[in-house]
Amino acid sequence: MLSLRALCLLSLFKLPGARAVDPLVNLGYSSYRGVAHATGVTEWLGIRYAAPPLGELRWRAPEAPLPSDSVIEADTHGPICLPTPGTNDTTASEDCLFLEIYAPSQASATSRLPVYLFIQGGGFNVLSSANYNGTSLIQASEMNIIVVNFNYRVGLYGFLASQEIVDNGNTNVGLLDQRMVLEWVQKYIYLFGGDPSHVVLGGDSAGSASILLHMMAYGGRDDGLFQAAAAESATFGNMLNISESQYQYNAVIERVGCGYDKVQDTLGCLRLLNASVLQANNWNIPYPSNGAGAGAPIYMYQPTIDGTFISDYTYRLLQQGSFVKVPILFGDDTNGGTIFTPQNTTTYAEMDQFMVDQWNALTPAQLQTINALYPPADIYPNSGPLWRTVSNAYGEMRIMCPSLAIGSAFSVYSTAGSWIYRYNVMDPEEMAEGYGVPHTVELAAIWGPENVVWRPYNVASGTAPASYFPGQVNAAIVPVIQGYWTSFIRSYNPNTYRVAGSPEWDQWTVYGKERIVIQTNATVMEVVDYGQQSRCAWLEANGILMQQ
């Protein structure tokens, strides 16, 4: 049943002169016909926001789509972008720059509803949260928001960097794709009932890291593209500069027959190749500095310090206050590292090798300190005795401590508001398997379990954890977290429209270090325990040296 607030809003839409948006929307360059559903939400799927990034447009900033006179039926998801390592996924394509819009069917061109613009994750090497349906979030907001999600180039196609690309192309084109969507929203979202002056960035994992990179882009320049950000499990990966990334380019051109000894224009040669050839030769390799016995990083292609879009390491820019000051909501999961780390880890030597495989600047002295900070932890069946130990180290270094550092930097340099969370909803199956409360599992609650494809460690299941669905043990957390998120999207504060009975979410301060712990029927504020505070303080102090 709709609330009184929603009924009042719907009645306003029916006043003379406030016509609902027609599913057929003319963007100037193309017209798209969306689909109005009985849920009260209209969907526009597969809207092209940029030209196909093929051939000469590989490793270049996105360009405007070519105009079309035909009406395009916006009822089918566009293909997602090609991943690294290369796969034979038939749902992926190099022609992948599409976005999707979900809006209340009764919204009008004058509604000016808040916009939630979501940047999906996947380690910058794959798109792991594509095609999430915004219906549940819109309903939770009492039909008061619009949801946008989209694809962007990843892996080899999005983040290959070299001097050749600097000379005849663009670096960080995956981030430039994202930037183009932000600009697209400014131009066109009013046609769907959205307010271009009220855009809240959302994102998970690499999508959350992307949010921070947009806040820091061009030295923290504010282009007015967003007014707040709600981010889940931001990751601080290994950041290289152009010269440090050159080995990746050199390896690719050799594999595909475009090496320096074969052609003069190696980049031109790469641009002539069919994508199937690139995908067949698209895999990760170890950092050259790591020597014999090293393994490849989980995510090799990462945003590159190029001196323009990205001017320095994330930690340094945070410490300098070089970012756009807007209200933020950041957080992570209690066991953020478990889905990434080798379950057969048995010795500290194996743990050290895994860590340096991910961050090649780690020194023996730093590894020794990390080993001391992370003693042996719980042991689970069918896993090595140090699996949870390496998971704790990786999870805090890459995901969990960055959230605390972000909260502290914003609380020092900004008065806009900073809210931090720890997600601690325990799914029985995940707990039994030893994953605990794993990376980005909160997406199942934020979007509604029926709207996500999750569980990256168990792709075959393709669904959210069973305990989140109606009638199950964690179903009650869905309205609570949706209340906080949609309140933040609508008012830049998670408390304004939170669900009745939900506790007040206090702001983070560098001195108090209080965050909310989101858990089924037991959500509560907590002070970060001293152990995590001290570990994170050391990791943050060494973050620049470790190339984060």
XYZ file of C-alpha atoms in Angstrom, residues 22-520:
499
model
C 5.839 9.572 -22.368
C 7.750 6.296 -22.701
C 8.874 7.630 -26.083
C 11.687 10.102 -25.353
C 13.493 12.133 -28.001
C 17.123 12.753 -27.034
C 17.914 14.745 -30.148
C 20.395 12.203 -31.489
C 17.963 9.262 -31.138
C 14.494 8.480 -29.831
C 13.959 5.638 -27.367
C 10.669 4.029 -26.423
C 10.703 2.685 -22.857
C 8.336 0.235 -21.192
C 5.894 1.226 -18.443
C 5.328 -1.609 -15.961
C 2.549 -2.390 -13.519
C 5.041 -1.669 -10.726
C 4.600 2.050 -11.439
C 8.112 2.242 -12.895
C 9.063 2.858 -16.519
C 12.312 1.366 -17.811
C 14.497 2.536 -20.670
C 17.139 -0.104 -21.419
C 20.027 -0.051 -23.864
C 20.292 3.717 -24.420
C 23.481 4.458 -26.336
C 25.389 7.301 -24.644
C 28.535 7.242 -26.791
C 29.748 6.028 -30.161
C 30.978 2.416 -30.366
C 34.599 2.554 -29.088
C 35.925 0.441 -31.956
C 38.895 0.635 -34.305
C 40.386 4.115 -34.223
C 38.278 4.932 -31.131
C 40.000 2.240 -29.054
C 41.924 3.853 -26.187
C 40.412 7.237 -26.934
C 37.975 9.357 -24.943
C 34.356 8.496 -25.767
C 32.686 10.426 -28.562
C 29.050 11.389 -29.021
C 26.798 8.751 -30.597
C 25.905 9.131 -34.238
C 22.384 10.465 -34.786
C 19.579 8.148 -35.855
C 16.129 8.982 -37.206
C 14.580 5.666 -36.193
C 12.734 4.959 -32.948
C 14.678 2.447 -30.845
C 12.741 0.063 -28.625
C 14.426 0.456 -25.231
C 13.326 -2.913 -23.889
C 16.583 -4.886 -23.971
C 19.811 -4.561 -22.011
C 22.813 -3.491 -24.051
C 25.793 -5.883 -24.066
C 28.287 -5.429 -21.229
C 31.920 -4.569 -21.929
C 34.621 -7.140 -22.651
C 36.468 -8.301 -19.512
C 40.024 -9.148 -18.548
C 40.942 -11.994 -18.554
C 39.308 -12.599 -21.920
C 36.307 -14.929 -22.025
C 33.808 -16.225 -24.569
C 30.873 -14.529 -22.820
C 28.251 -13.973 -25.522
C 26.589 -11.198 -23.483
C 29.744 -9.044 -23.750
C 30.895 -6.878 -26.645
C 33.371 -4.126 -27.388
C 30.362 -2.073 -28.501
C 29.024 -1.679 -24.977
C 28.564 1.976 -24.032
C 24.915 1.846 -22.998
C 22.954 3.124 -20.021
C 19.596 2.364 -18.416
C 17.031 4.548 -16.691
C 14.320 3.608 -14.199
C 11.789 6.319 -13.337
C 8.360 6.565 -11.703
C 5.837 6.239 -14.534
C 3.962 9.290 -13.225
C 7.046 11.514 -13.199
C 6.846 14.530 -15.479
C 9.421 16.655 -17.212
C 8.925 19.199 -14.406
C 9.173 16.727 -11.481
C 12.900 17.299 -10.909
C 13.343 14.121 -8.900
C 16.660 13.254 -7.254
C 18.868 11.058 -9.445
C 20.814 8.029 -8.207
C 23.618 7.408 -10.716
C 25.198 4.017 -10.032
C 28.730 3.006 -11.102
C 29.112 -0.751 -11.057
C 32.148 -2.614 -9.763
C 34.382 -5.432 -10.944
C 37.923 -4.407 -10.076
C 38.128 -2.218 -13.212
C 38.623 -5.464 -15.150
C 35.093 -6.810 -15.468
C 31.560 -5.457 -15.008
C 30.270 -7.491 -12.077
C 27.047 -5.647 -11.232
C 25.492 -4.997 -14.616
C 21.800 -4.462 -15.309
C 20.596 -4.020 -11.726
C 16.926 -3.113 -11.722
C 16.076 0.133 -9.907
C 12.385 -0.636 -9.265
C 12.729 -1.644 -5.624
C 14.770 1.441 -4.752
C 12.250 3.723 -6.437
C 9.387 2.087 -4.553
C 11.323 2.369 -1.281
C 11.709 6.099 -1.951
C 7.920 6.407 -2.282
C 8.370 7.059 -6.013
C 10.681 10.002 -5.327
C 13.908 9.122 -7.180
C 15.224 8.135 -10.613
C 17.871 5.419 -11.002
C 20.532 5.325 -13.734
C 23.107 2.601 -14.309
C 25.483 1.968 -17.193
C 28.436 0.126 -18.707
C 31.972 1.458 -19.122
C 35.162 0.056 -20.632
C 37.236 -2.132 -18.324
C 40.437 -4.168 -18.359
C 42.570 -4.048 -21.489
C 40.071 -1.771 -23.246
C 39.516 0.651 -20.387
C 42.842 1.003 -18.618
C 45.734 0.049 -20.897
C 48.430 2.713 -20.465
C 51.686 3.428 -22.256
C 53.634 6.271 -23.827
C 52.139 5.326 -27.183
C 48.618 5.808 -25.817
C 49.591 9.134 -24.243
C 50.950 10.260 -27.637
C 47.990 9.097 -29.746
C 45.016 8.397 -27.523
C 43.807 8.707 -23.950
C 44.539 6.918 -20.706
C 41.879 5.957 -18.144
C 39.203 5.800 -20.844
C 36.987 3.708 -18.552
C 36.829 6.694 -16.205
C 36.254 9.014 -19.150
C 33.293 6.832 -20.136
C 31.909 7.333 -16.636
C 32.500 11.072 -16.887
C 30.574 11.159 -20.149
C 27.588 9.522 -18.437
C 27.723 12.188 -15.718
C 27.655 14.820 -18.453
C 24.869 12.959 -20.294
C 22.742 13.079 -17.155
C 23.245 16.837 -16.964
C 21.929 17.220 -20.517
C 19.091 14.724 -20.692
C 17.840 13.469 -17.334
C 15.177 16.200 -17.092
C 13.403 14.487 -19.991
C 12.768 11.537 -17.671
C 11.673 13.668 -14.707
C 15.085 13.967 -13.072
C 16.868 16.932 -11.528
C 20.364 17.490 -12.979
C 21.209 19.663 -9.971
C 20.459 16.788 -7.544
C 22.632 13.848 -8.616
C 23.867 11.343 -6.040
C 26.629 9.048 -7.226
C 26.356 5.423 -6.141
C 28.748 2.575 -6.675
C 30.203 -0.655 -5.366
C 33.806 -1.839 -5.152
C 35.638 -0.409 -8.192
C 32.519 1.692 -8.754
C 33.022 3.206 -5.308
C 36.698 3.761 -6.059
C 35.542 5.483 -9.255
C 33.378 7.845 -7.220
C 36.402 8.924 -5.211
C 38.447 9.335 -8.398
C 35.752 11.622 -9.835
C 35.837 13.644 -6.627
C 39.612 13.961 -7.051
C 39.634 14.340 -10.858
C 41.709 17.153 -12.285
C 43.040 17.986 -8.830
C 39.630 18.020 -7.169
C 37.936 20.347 -9.672
C 34.192 20.656 -9.108
C 32.379 20.596 -12.452
C 28.953 20.435 -10.790
C 28.277 16.915 -12.066
C 27.131 15.500 -8.705
C 26.042 16.728 -5.292
C 26.577 13.703 -3.001
C 27.854 10.109 -3.022
C 26.779 6.810 -1.454
C 29.434 4.156 -1.941
C 29.740 0.498 -1.002
C 33.156 -1.072 -0.331
C 35.528 1.289 -2.114
C 38.788 -0.417 -3.095
C 42.305 1.041 -3.070
C 44.238 -1.039 -5.590
C 47.796 -0.752 -6.844
C 48.266 2.521 -8.760
C 51.010 2.816 -11.382
C 52.077 5.752 -13.516
C 52.509 5.686 -17.293
C 56.082 4.419 -17.352
C 55.367 1.787 -14.697
C 52.429 0.534 -16.797
C 54.428 0.251 -20.025
C 55.216 -3.442 -19.454
C 51.507 -4.288 -19.841
C 51.363 -2.650 -23.262
C 54.652 -4.234 -24.340
C 53.387 -7.687 -23.397
C 50.148 -7.263 -25.343
C 51.765 -6.075 -28.572
C 54.184 -9.004 -28.481
C 51.403 -11.544 -27.958
C 49.327 -10.323 -30.897
C 52.155 -9.779 -33.377
C 52.330 -5.985 -33.133
C 55.738 -5.838 -31.445
C 58.354 -3.161 -31.965
C 60.408 -5.504 -34.159
C 57.453 -6.134 -36.495
C 55.667 -2.803 -37.017
C 56.467 0.862 -36.641
C 53.037 1.943 -35.366
C 52.318 -0.565 -32.623
C 49.186 1.218 -31.390
C 47.793 1.492 -34.907
C 48.383 -2.234 -35.278
C 46.440 -2.931 -32.091
C 43.541 -0.803 -33.324
C 43.305 -2.826 -36.545
C 42.882 -6.154 -34.748
C 39.551 -7.888 -34.313
C 38.359 -7.941 -30.705
C 38.360 -11.743 -30.768
C 42.124 -11.662 -31.332
C 42.608 -9.257 -28.448
C 40.404 -11.368 -26.162
C 42.335 -14.529 -27.025
C 45.482 -12.752 -25.854
C 43.968 -10.862 -22.920
C 45.268 -12.209 -19.627
C 47.088 -10.986 -16.522
C 50.827 -11.316 -15.962
C 52.985 -10.783 -12.857
C 54.668 -7.471 -12.145
C 58.163 -7.625 -13.715
C 59.744 -6.457 -10.461
C 58.441 -9.466 -8.555
C 60.792 -11.999 -10.136
C 60.517 -15.774 -10.377
C 57.669 -17.455 -8.534
C 55.418 -14.420 -8.616
C 51.766 -14.735 -9.482
C 49.651 -12.384 -11.536
C 47.531 -9.841 -9.642
C 43.819 -10.516 -9.477
C 43.185 -7.183 -11.203
C 46.110 -6.077 -13.360
C 44.621 -3.144 -15.263
C 43.909 -0.280 -12.898
C 43.390 3.489 -13.070
C 46.717 5.091 -13.960
C 48.344 8.202 -12.520
C 48.453 10.181 -15.758
C 48.975 13.711 -14.455
C 45.611 14.894 -15.787
C 42.515 12.996 -14.675
C 44.484 11.333 -11.853
C 47.228 13.549 -10.478
C 48.532 11.464 -7.564
C 47.925 8.517 -5.236
C 44.497 8.390 -3.627
C 45.861 8.518 -0.086
C 47.939 11.626 -0.837
C 44.980 13.453 -2.381
C 42.849 12.520 0.621
C 45.481 13.805 3.015
C 45.757 17.055 1.048
C 41.997 17.585 0.888
C 42.156 17.608 -2.922
C 38.604 16.451 -3.593
C 35.122 17.801 -4.188
C 33.434 18.429 -0.830
C 29.955 16.871 -0.881
C 27.954 14.751 1.594
C 29.197 11.155 1.563
C 28.068 7.760 2.784
C 30.850 5.132 2.616
C 31.336 1.722 4.170
C 32.270 -1.909 3.808
C 31.617 -5.452 5.013
C 32.945 -7.254 8.064
C 34.799 -9.866 5.983
C 35.605 -7.906 2.849
C 38.635 -9.978 1.827
C 37.366 -13.539 1.871
C 36.180 -13.841 -1.742
C 39.534 -12.679 -3.131
C 42.173 -14.660 -1.274
C 43.562 -18.198 -1.842
C 41.700 -20.644 0.386
C 44.717 -22.954 0.511
C 46.999 -20.364 2.158
C 49.060 -22.291 4.695
C 52.159 -20.258 5.552
C 53.072 -16.603 6.007
C 55.466 -16.967 3.063
C 52.463 -17.822 0.855
C 50.517 -14.932 2.322
C 53.422 -12.540 1.665
C 53.681 -13.701 -1.933
C 49.979 -13.171 -2.515
C 50.136 -9.661 -1.028
C 53.167 -8.589 -3.070
C 51.528 -10.059 -6.174
C 48.788 -7.462 -5.656
C 50.963 -4.521 -4.491
C 54.425 -4.889 -5.977
C 55.890 -1.978 -3.998
C 55.510 -3.820 -0.672
C 58.894 -4.196 1.038
C 60.093 -7.104 3.211
C 59.927 -4.804 6.241
C 56.340 -3.829 5.480
C 55.372 -7.467 4.953
C 56.949 -8.338 8.297
C 54.823 -5.678 9.989
C 51.674 -6.908 8.224
C 52.398 -10.440 9.433
C 52.627 -9.133 12.988
C 49.404 -7.123 12.616
C 47.482 -10.188 11.400
C 48.047 -13.254 13.583
C 46.499 -16.637 12.738
C 42.715 -16.382 12.646
C 39.805 -18.837 12.523
C 40.286 -22.032 10.524
C 37.542 -23.454 8.297
C 37.123 -26.914 6.739
C 38.678 -27.412 3.304
C 40.885 -24.362 3.669
C 44.430 -23.603 4.711
C 45.143 -22.422 8.266
C 45.968 -18.873 7.112
C 43.077 -18.298 4.667
C 41.193 -16.030 7.045
C 44.463 -14.358 8.078
C 45.355 -13.328 4.524
C 41.706 -12.400 3.995
C 41.820 -10.070 6.985
C 45.028 -8.423 5.755
C 43.877 -8.030 2.158
C 40.383 -6.927 3.166
C 41.567 -4.179 5.500
C 44.354 -2.973 3.227
C 42.314 -2.799 0.042
C 38.765 -2.133 1.229
C 37.996 -1.576 4.900
C 40.676 0.852 6.081
C 40.152 3.095 3.030
C 36.545 3.698 4.150
C 37.764 4.977 7.515
C 40.388 7.165 5.859
C 37.785 8.612 3.498
C 35.455 9.375 6.402
C 38.227 11.080 8.337
C 39.424 13.171 5.390
C 35.907 14.383 4.648
C 35.214 15.136 8.295
C 38.375 17.283 8.418
C 38.080 19.111 5.093
C 34.315 19.222 4.544
C 31.294 20.309 6.552
C 28.823 18.661 4.152
C 28.398 15.463 6.193
C 30.213 12.128 6.401
C 28.513 8.834 7.344
C 30.391 5.514 7.596
C 29.004 1.982 7.991
C 30.026 -1.620 8.601
C 27.697 -4.192 7.073
C 27.353 -7.228 9.339
C 24.293 -9.153 8.104
C 25.097 -12.840 8.434
C 23.779 -15.218 5.801
C 23.751 -18.797 7.179
C 25.205 -20.332 4.024
C 27.999 -17.783 3.704
C 28.878 -18.144 7.378
C 29.045 -21.926 7.082
C 31.296 -21.698 4.014
C 33.696 -19.408 5.856
C 33.067 -16.303 3.759
C 31.515 -14.475 6.692
C 29.938 -11.198 5.587
C 31.725 -10.832 2.241
C 32.553 -8.001 -0.106
C 29.547 -6.035 -1.468
C 26.910 -8.480 -0.176
C 24.971 -5.395 0.973
C 23.975 -4.850 -2.670
C 21.378 -7.593 -2.209
C 19.649 -5.498 0.443
C 20.135 -2.070 -1.148
C 18.677 -3.044 -4.516
C 16.384 -5.799 -3.238
C 17.464 -9.443 -3.612
C 15.305 -10.027 -6.687
C 17.136 -7.286 -8.611
C 20.785 -8.365 -8.376
C 23.050 -11.041 -9.738
C 25.651 -11.544 -7.062
C 27.941 -14.075 -5.372
C 31.093 -13.669 -7.452
C 32.626 -16.740 -5.796
C 29.687 -18.899 -6.901
C 28.742 -17.683 -10.353
C 26.544 -20.689 -10.987
C 24.014 -19.539 -8.407
C 23.609 -16.118 -9.997
C 21.312 -14.854 -7.245
C 21.425 -12.954 -3.993
C 21.763 -15.000 -0.786
C 18.550 -16.892 -0.090
C 18.200 -15.403 3.409
C 17.399 -11.944 1.959
C 14.213 -12.979 0.189
C 10.741 -12.442 1.704
C 10.010 -14.682 4.658
C 13.667 -15.546 5.249
C 15.873 -14.682 8.222
C 17.447 -11.531 6.743
C 14.419 -10.164 4.876
C 13.913 -7.483 7.545
C 17.199 -5.773 6.691
C 16.052 -4.830 3.179
C 13.616 -2.010 4.109
C 16.024 -0.715 6.764
C 18.989 -0.284 4.428
C 16.792 0.938 1.579
C 15.392 3.524 3.971
C 18.852 4.872 4.779
C 20.010 4.875 1.152
C 16.914 6.442 -0.382
C 16.823 9.033 2.410
C 20.393 9.975 1.571
C 19.599 10.122 -2.154
C 16.613 12.386 -1.494
C 18.000 14.673 1.231
C 21.793 14.081 1.435
C 21.182 12.658 4.917
C 20.456 8.983 5.739
C 18.227 9.913 8.679
C 15.619 12.213 7.123
C 13.368 9.510 5.657
C 14.758 6.420 7.382
C 12.342 3.621 8.252
C 10.503 4.129 11.540
C 12.357 2.400 14.347
C 15.744 2.506 12.604
C 18.419 4.063 14.804
C 19.832 7.521 14.142
C 22.978 7.276 12.029
C 25.535 9.641 13.567
C 28.184 11.326 11.461
C 31.775 10.106 11.460
C 34.412 12.320 13.009
C 38.164 11.892 13.031
C 38.072 11.949 16.835
C 34.988 9.879 17.614
C 35.404 7.226 14.881
C 31.785 6.106 15.208
C 30.050 4.199 12.445
C 26.782 2.362 12.126
C 26.752 -1.441 12.155
C 23.966 -2.648 9.891
C 22.659 -6.046 10.998
C 19.314 -7.798 11.045
